[in-house]
Coordinates of C-alpha atoms in Angstrom, one line a residue:
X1 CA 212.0 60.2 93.6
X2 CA 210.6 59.4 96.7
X3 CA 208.5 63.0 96.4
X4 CA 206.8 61.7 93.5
X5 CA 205.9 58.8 94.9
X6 CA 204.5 60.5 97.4
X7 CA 202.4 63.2 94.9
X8 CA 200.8 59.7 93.0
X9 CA 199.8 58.1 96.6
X10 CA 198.2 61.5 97.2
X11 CA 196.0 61.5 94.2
X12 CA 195.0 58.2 94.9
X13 CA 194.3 58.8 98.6
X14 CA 196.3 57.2 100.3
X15 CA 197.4 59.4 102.9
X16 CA 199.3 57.5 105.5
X17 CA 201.3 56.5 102.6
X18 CA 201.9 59.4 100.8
X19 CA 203.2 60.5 104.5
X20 CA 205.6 58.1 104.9
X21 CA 207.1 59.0 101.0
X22 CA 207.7 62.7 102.0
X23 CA 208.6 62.0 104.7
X24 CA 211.8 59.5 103.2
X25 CA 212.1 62.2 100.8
X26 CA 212.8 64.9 103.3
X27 CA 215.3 62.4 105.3
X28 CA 217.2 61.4 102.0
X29 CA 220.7 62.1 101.1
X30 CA 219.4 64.9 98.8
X31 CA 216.5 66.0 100.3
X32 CA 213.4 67.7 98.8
X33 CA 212.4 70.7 101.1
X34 CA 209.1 70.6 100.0
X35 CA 208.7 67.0 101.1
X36 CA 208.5 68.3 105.1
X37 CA 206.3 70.6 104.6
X38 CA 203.8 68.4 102.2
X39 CA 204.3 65.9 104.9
X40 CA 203.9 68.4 108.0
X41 CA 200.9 69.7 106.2
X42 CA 199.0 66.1 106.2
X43 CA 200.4 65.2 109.5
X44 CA 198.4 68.6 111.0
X45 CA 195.1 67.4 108.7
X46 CA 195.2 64.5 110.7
X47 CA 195.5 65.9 114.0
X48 CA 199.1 64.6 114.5
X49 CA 200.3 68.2 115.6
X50 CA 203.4 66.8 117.9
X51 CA 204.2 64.6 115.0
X52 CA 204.2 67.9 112.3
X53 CA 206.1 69.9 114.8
X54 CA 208.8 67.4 114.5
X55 CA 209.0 66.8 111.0
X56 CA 209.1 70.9 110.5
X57 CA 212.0 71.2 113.2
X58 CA 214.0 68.3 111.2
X59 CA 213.6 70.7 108.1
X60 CA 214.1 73.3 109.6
X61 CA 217.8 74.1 108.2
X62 CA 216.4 73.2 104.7
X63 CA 214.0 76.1 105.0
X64 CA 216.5 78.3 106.8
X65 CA 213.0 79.6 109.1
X66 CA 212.0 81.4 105.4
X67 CA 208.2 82.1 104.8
X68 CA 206.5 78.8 103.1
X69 CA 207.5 77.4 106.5
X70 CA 207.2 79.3 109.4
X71 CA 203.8 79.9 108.0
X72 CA 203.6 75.9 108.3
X73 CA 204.9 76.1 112.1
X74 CA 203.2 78.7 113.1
X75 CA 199.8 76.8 112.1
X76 CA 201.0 73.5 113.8
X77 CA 202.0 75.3 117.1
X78 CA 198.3 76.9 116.9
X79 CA 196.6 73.8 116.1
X80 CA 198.3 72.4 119.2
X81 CA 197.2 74.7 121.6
X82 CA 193.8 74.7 120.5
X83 CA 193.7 71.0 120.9
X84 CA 194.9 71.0 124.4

């Protein structure tokens, strides 16, 4: 539910919000794994990389470290360094 929230703040842009709906959805009791990475992915779009990094490592026994997101990771840790 909260993932589709999230999708209809996103086509409206509003951002910040649509963050904080993936982000409940990736924390709730059935969570959607795409919701971390949706979130992860605006979070590094807004140059929040330590904030990204975190929401990817709390997903990261959803994804079980499979493509979709260390792609994801690997971007965030990049973004990181270059910001530094």
């Amino acid at each position: 539910f909260e993932h589709l929230i999230a999708e209809i703040c996103l086509a409206r842009g509003e951002t910040d919000q649509a963050i904080a709906h993936f982000r409940r959805g990736a924390a709730s009791a059935t969570p959607n794994r795409w919701s971390s990475l949706h979130a992860a992915d605006l979070l590094l779009q807004k140059g929040s990389f330590t904030t990204a990094l975190q929401v990817l490592e709390g997903a990261r026994s959803l994804w079980q470290d499979v493509e979709p997101w260390r792609a994801l990771r690997r971007r965030a840790l990049a973004a990181q360094v270059s910001a530094t």
